[in-house]
Amino acid sequence: MEHTVYKVVELVGASPDSIEDAITAAIQRAGLSLRHLQWFEVVQIRGRIDKGNVDKYQVTLKVGFAHDLEHE
């Protein structure tokens, strides 16, 4: 039986439009330098308020990727 080992990194994505866009931005950017991304977990959601309106969404994620796929 083969075992998979995952590495976990923490990312923060931001968007002026939505929480979903902030998550997508973080994952897409991470995908440019990390291979084998497989899952994410939202750790924190926060935002910025400007003059009584939501100005920006910020989402902290834990993202997991397979550490070594050479033997699978």
CSV table of N, CA, C and O in Angstrom, one decimal:
chain,number,residue,atom,x,y,z
A,1,MET,N,0.8,-1.2,0.0
A,1,MET,CA,0.0,0.0,0.0
A,1,MET,C,0.9,1.2,0.0
A,1,MET,O,1.8,1.4,0.8
A,2,GLU,N,0.6,2.1,-0.9
A,2,GLU,CA,1.4,3.4,-1.0
A,2,GLU,C,0.8,4.5,-0.2
A,2,GLU,O,-0.4,4.5,0.0
A,3,HIS,N,1.6,5.3,0.4
A,3,HIS,CA,1.2,6.4,1.2
A,3,HIS,C,1.5,7.7,0.5
A,3,HIS,O,2.5,7.8,-0.1
A,4,THR,N,0.6,8.7,0.7
A,4,THR,CA,0.9,10.0,0.2
A,4,THR,C,1.2,10.9,1.3
A,4,THR,O,0.5,10.9,2.3
A,5,VAL,N,2.2,11.8,1.1
A,5,VAL,CA,2.5,12.8,2.1
A,5,VAL,C,2.1,14.2,1.5
A,5,VAL,O,2.4,14.4,0.3
A,6,TYR,N,1.5,15.0,2.3
A,6,TYR,CA,1.1,16.3,1.8
A,6,TYR,C,1.9,17.4,2.5
A,6,TYR,O,2.2,17.2,3.7
A,7,LYS,N,2.1,18.4,1.8
A,7,LYS,CA,2.7,19.6,2.4
A,7,LYS,C,1.6,20.6,2.4
A,7,LYS,O,0.8,20.7,1.5
A,8,VAL,N,1.6,21.5,3.5
A,8,VAL,CA,0.5,22.5,3.6
A,8,VAL,C,1.2,23.9,3.7
A,8,VAL,O,2.1,24.0,4.5
A,9,VAL,N,0.7,24.8,2.9
A,9,VAL,CA,1.1,26.2,3.0
A,9,VAL,C,-0.1,27.1,3.3
A,9,VAL,O,-1.2,26.7,3.0
A,10,GLU,N,0.2,28.2,3.8
A,10,GLU,CA,-0.9,29.2,4.1
A,10,GLU,C,-0.8,30.3,3.1
A,10,GLU,O,0.3,30.8,2.9
A,11,LEU,N,-1.9,30.7,2.5
A,11,LEU,CA,-2.0,31.7,1.5
A,11,LEU,C,-3.0,32.7,1.9
A,11,LEU,O,-4.0,32.4,2.6
A,12,VAL,N,-2.9,33.9,1.4
A,12,VAL,CA,-4.0,34.9,1.6
A,12,VAL,C,-4.3,35.5,0.3
A,12,VAL,O,-3.4,36.0,-0.5
A,13,GLY,N,-5.6,35.4,-0.1
A,13,GLY,CA,-6.1,35.9,-1.4
A,13,GLY,C,-7.0,37.2,-1.1
A,13,GLY,O,-7.6,37.2,0.0
A,14,ALA,N,-6.9,38.1,-2.0
A,14,ALA,CA,-7.7,39.3,-1.8
A,14,ALA,C,-8.5,39.6,-3.1
A,14,ALA,O,-8.0,39.4,-4.2
A,15,SER,N,-9.7,40.2,-2.9
A,15,SER,CA,-10.5,40.6,-4.1
A,15,SER,C,-11.4,41.8,-3.7
A,15,SER,O,-12.0,41.7,-2.6
A,16,PRO,N,-11.6,42.7,-4.5
A,16,PRO,CA,-12.6,43.8,-4.2
A,16,PRO,C,-14.1,43.3,-4.5
A,16,PRO,O,-15.0,43.9,-4.1
A,17,ASP,N,-14.2,42.1,-5.1
A,17,ASP,CA,-15.5,41.6,-5.6
A,17,ASP,C,-16.2,40.6,-4.7
A,17,ASP,O,-17.4,40.7,-4.4
A,18,SER,N,-15.5,39.6,-4.2
A,18,SER,CA,-16.1,38.5,-3.4
A,18,SER,C,-15.2,37.6,-2.7
A,18,SER,O,-14.0,37.6,-3.1
A,19,ILE,N,-15.7,36.9,-1.8
A,19,ILE,CA,-14.9,35.9,-1.1
A,19,ILE,C,-14.4,34.8,-2.1
A,19,ILE,O,-13.2,34.4,-2.0
A,20,GLU,N,-15.3,34.4,-2.9
A,20,GLU,CA,-15.0,33.3,-3.9
A,20,GLU,C,-13.8,33.8,-4.8
A,20,GLU,O,-12.9,33.0,-5.1
A,21,ASP,N,-13.9,35.1,-5.2
A,21,ASP,CA,-12.8,35.6,-6.1
A,21,ASP,C,-11.5,35.7,-5.3
A,21,ASP,O,-10.4,35.4,-5.9
A,22,ALA,N,-11.5,35.9,-4.1
A,22,ALA,CA,-10.3,36.0,-3.2
A,22,ALA,C,-9.7,34.6,-3.1
A,22,ALA,O,-8.5,34.4,-3.2
A,23,ILE,N,-10.5,33.6,-2.9
A,23,ILE,CA,-10.1,32.2,-2.9
A,23,ILE,C,-9.4,31.8,-4.2
A,23,ILE,O,-8.3,31.2,-4.3
A,24,THR,N,-10.2,32.0,-5.3
A,24,THR,CA,-9.7,31.7,-6.6
A,24,THR,C,-8.4,32.4,-6.9
A,24,THR,O,-7.4,31.7,-7.5
A,25,ALA,N,-8.2,33.6,-6.6
A,25,ALA,CA,-7.0,34.4,-6.9
A,25,ALA,C,-5.8,33.7,-6.1
A,25,ALA,O,-4.7,33.5,-6.7
A,26,ALA,N,-6.0,33.3,-4.9
A,26,ALA,CA,-4.9,32.7,-4.1
A,26,ALA,C,-4.5,31.4,-4.7
A,26,ALA,O,-3.3,31.1,-4.9
A,27,ILE,N,-5.5,30.5,-5.1
A,27,ILE,CA,-5.2,29.2,-5.6
A,27,ILE,C,-4.6,29.3,-7.0
A,27,ILE,O,-3.6,28.6,-7.3
A,28,GLN,N,-5.1,30.2,-7.8
A,28,GLN,CA,-4.5,30.3,-9.2
A,28,GLN,C,-3.1,30.8,-9.1
A,28,GLN,O,-2.2,30.3,-9.8
A,29,ARG,N,-2.8,31.8,-8.3
A,29,ARG,CA,-1.4,32.3,-8.1
A,29,ARG,C,-0.5,31.2,-7.6
A,29,ARG,O,0.6,31.0,-8.0
A,30,ALA,N,-1.0,30.5,-6.6
A,30,ALA,CA,-0.1,29.4,-6.0
A,30,ALA,C,0.1,28.3,-7.1
A,30,ALA,O,1.2,27.7,-7.1
A,31,GLY,N,-0.8,28.1,-7.9
A,31,GLY,CA,-0.6,27.1,-9.0
A,31,GLY,C,0.5,27.4,-10.0
A,31,GLY,O,0.9,26.5,-10.7
A,32,LEU,N,0.9,28.6,-10.0
A,32,LEU,CA,2.0,29.0,-10.9
A,32,LEU,C,3.3,28.5,-10.4
A,32,LEU,O,4.3,28.3,-11.2
A,33,SER,N,3.5,28.3,-9.1
A,33,SER,CA,4.7,27.9,-8.5
A,33,SER,C,4.7,26.6,-7.8
A,33,SER,O,5.7,26.0,-7.5
A,34,LEU,N,3.5,26.1,-7.4
A,34,LEU,CA,3.3,24.8,-6.7
A,34,LEU,C,2.6,23.8,-7.6
A,34,LEU,O,1.6,24.1,-8.3
A,35,ARG,N,3.1,22.6,-7.6
A,35,ARG,CA,2.5,21.5,-8.4
A,35,ARG,C,1.6,20.6,-7.5
A,35,ARG,O,1.8,20.5,-6.3
A,36,HIS,N,0.7,19.9,-8.1
A,36,HIS,CA,-0.1,18.9,-7.4
A,36,HIS,C,-1.0,19.5,-6.3
A,36,HIS,O,-1.2,18.8,-5.3
A,37,LEU,N,-1.5,20.7,-6.5
A,37,LEU,CA,-2.5,21.2,-5.5
A,37,LEU,C,-3.7,20.3,-5.5
A,37,LEU,O,-4.2,19.9,-6.5
A,38,GLN,N,-4.2,20.0,-4.2
A,38,GLN,CA,-5.2,19.0,-4.2
A,38,GLN,C,-6.4,19.5,-3.3
A,38,GLN,O,-7.5,19.0,-3.5
A,39,TRP,N,-6.2,20.3,-2.3
A,39,TRP,CA,-7.3,20.7,-1.4
A,39,TRP,C,-7.0,22.1,-0.8
A,39,TRP,O,-5.9,22.5,-0.8
A,40,PHE,N,-8.0,22.7,-0.3
A,40,PHE,CA,-7.9,23.9,0.5
A,40,PHE,C,-8.9,24.0,1.6
A,40,PHE,O,-9.9,23.3,1.6
A,41,GLU,N,-8.5,24.7,2.6
A,41,GLU,CA,-9.3,24.9,3.8
A,41,GLU,C,-9.3,26.4,4.1
A,41,GLU,O,-8.3,27.0,4.2
A,42,VAL,N,-10.5,27.0,4.2
A,42,VAL,CA,-10.6,28.4,4.6
A,42,VAL,C,-10.4,28.5,6.1
A,42,VAL,O,-11.1,27.9,6.9
A,43,VAL,N,-9.4,29.3,6.5
A,43,VAL,CA,-9.0,29.5,7.9
A,43,VAL,C,-9.6,30.8,8.5
A,43,VAL,O,-10.1,30.8,9.6
A,44,GLN,N,-9.7,31.8,7.6
A,44,GLN,CA,-10.1,33.1,8.1
A,44,GLN,C,-10.7,33.9,7.0
A,44,GLN,O,-10.2,33.9,5.9
A,45,ILE,N,-11.8,34.6,7.2
A,45,ILE,CA,-12.3,35.6,6.3
A,45,ILE,C,-12.4,36.9,7.0
A,45,ILE,O,-12.9,37.0,8.1
A,46,ARG,N,-11.9,37.9,6.3
A,46,ARG,CA,-12.0,39.3,6.8
A,46,ARG,C,-12.1,40.2,5.6
A,46,ARG,O,-12.0,39.8,4.5
A,47,GLY,N,-12.4,41.5,6.0
A,47,GLY,CA,-12.5,42.4,4.9
A,47,GLY,C,-12.2,43.8,5.4
A,47,GLY,O,-12.0,44.1,6.5
A,48,ARG,N,-12.2,44.7,4.4
A,48,ARG,CA,-11.9,46.1,4.7
A,48,ARG,C,-13.2,46.9,4.4
A,48,ARG,O,-13.9,46.7,3.4
A,49,ILE,N,-13.4,47.9,5.3
A,49,ILE,CA,-14.6,48.7,5.1
A,49,ILE,C,-14.1,50.2,4.8
A,49,ILE,O,-13.2,50.7,5.5
A,50,ASP,N,-14.7,50.8,3.8
A,50,ASP,CA,-14.3,52.1,3.4
A,50,ASP,C,-15.6,52.9,3.3
A,50,ASP,O,-16.5,52.6,2.4
A,51,LYS,N,-15.8,53.9,4.1
A,51,LYS,CA,-17.0,54.8,4.1
A,51,LYS,C,-18.3,54.0,4.2
A,51,LYS,O,-19.2,54.3,3.4
A,52,GLY,N,-18.3,53.0,5.0
A,52,GLY,CA,-19.5,52.3,5.3
A,52,GLY,C,-19.8,51.2,4.3
A,52,GLY,O,-20.8,50.5,4.4
A,53,ASN,N,-18.9,51.0,3.3
A,53,ASN,CA,-19.1,49.9,2.3
A,53,ASN,C,-17.9,48.9,2.3
A,53,ASN,O,-16.8,49.3,2.7
A,54,VAL,N,-18.3,47.7,1.9
A,54,VAL,CA,-17.2,46.7,1.8
A,54,VAL,C,-16.3,47.1,0.7
A,54,VAL,O,-16.7,47.3,-0.4
A,55,ASP,N,-15.0,47.2,1.0
A,55,ASP,CA,-14.0,47.7,0.0
A,55,ASP,C,-13.2,46.5,-0.5
A,55,ASP,O,-12.8,46.5,-1.7
A,56,LYS,N,-12.9,45.5,0.3
A,56,LYS,CA,-12.1,44.4,-0.1
A,56,LYS,C,-12.3,43.2,0.8
A,56,LYS,O,-12.5,43.3,2.0
A,57,TYR,N,-12.3,42.0,0.1
A,57,TYR,CA,-12.4,40.7,0.9
A,57,TYR,C,-11.0,40.1,0.9
A,57,TYR,O,-10.3,40.2,0.0
A,58,GLN,N,-10.7,39.6,2.1
A,58,GLN,CA,-9.4,38.9,2.3
A,58,GLN,C,-9.7,37.5,2.9
A,58,GLN,O,-10.3,37.5,3.9
A,59,VAL,N,-9.1,36.5,2.3
A,59,VAL,CA,-9.4,35.1,2.8
A,59,VAL,C,-8.0,34.4,3.0
A,59,VAL,O,-7.2,34.4,2.1
A,60,THR,N,-7.8,33.9,4.2
A,60,THR,CA,-6.7,33.1,4.5
A,60,THR,C,-7.0,31.6,4.3
A,60,THR,O,-8.0,31.1,4.8
A,61,LEU,N,-6.1,30.9,3.5
A,61,LEU,CA,-6.4,29.5,3.2
A,61,LEU,C,-5.2,28.7,3.6
A,61,LEU,O,-4.0,29.1,3.6
A,62,LYS,N,-5.5,27.4,4.0
A,62,LYS,CA,-4.4,26.4,4.0
A,62,LYS,C,-4.6,25.6,2.8
A,62,LYS,O,-5.7,25.1,2.5
A,63,VAL,N,-3.5,25.4,2.0
A,63,VAL,CA,-3.6,24.7,0.7
A,63,VAL,C,-2.7,23.5,0.8
A,63,VAL,O,-1.5,23.6,1.2
A,64,GLY,N,-3.2,22.3,0.5
A,64,GLY,CA,-2.4,21.1,0.5
A,64,GLY,C,-2.0,20.6,-0.9
A,64,GLY,O,-2.8,20.7,-1.8
A,65,PHE,N,-0.8,20.1,-1.0
A,65,PHE,CA,-0.4,19.5,-2.2
A,65,PHE,C,0.5,18.3,-1.9
A,65,PHE,O,1.1,18.2,-0.9
A,66,ALA,N,0.4,17.3,-2.8
A,66,ALA,CA,1.2,16.1,-2.7
A,66,ALA,C,2.7,16.4,-2.7
A,66,ALA,O,3.1,17.1,-3.6
A,67,HIS,N,3.4,16.0,-1.7
A,67,HIS,CA,4.8,16.3,-1.6
A,67,HIS,C,5.7,15.6,-2.5
A,67,HIS,O,6.7,16.1,-3.1
A,68,ASP,N,5.3,14.3,-2.8
A,68,ASP,CA,6.2,13.5,-3.7
A,68,ASP,C,5.3,12.6,-4.5
A,68,ASP,O,4.8,11.6,-4.0
A,69,LEU,N,5.2,12.8,-5.8
A,69,LEU,CA,4.3,12.0,-6.6
A,69,LEU,C,5.2,11.1,-7.6
A,69,LEU,O,4.6,10.4,-8.4
A,70,GLU,N,6.5,11.2,-7.4
A,70,GLU,CA,7.4,10.4,-8.3
A,70,GLU,C,7.1,8.9,-8.2
A,70,GLU,O,7.3,8.2,-9.2
A,71,HIS,N,6.7,8.4,-7.1
A,71,HIS,CA,6.6,7.0,-6.9
A,71,HIS,C,5.2,6.5,-7.0
A,71,HIS,O,4.9,5.3,-6.7
A,72,GLU,N,4.3,7.4,-7.3
A,72,GLU,CA,2.9,7.0,-7.4
A,72,GLU,C,2.5,6.6,-8.9
A,72,GLU,O,3.0,7.1,-9.8
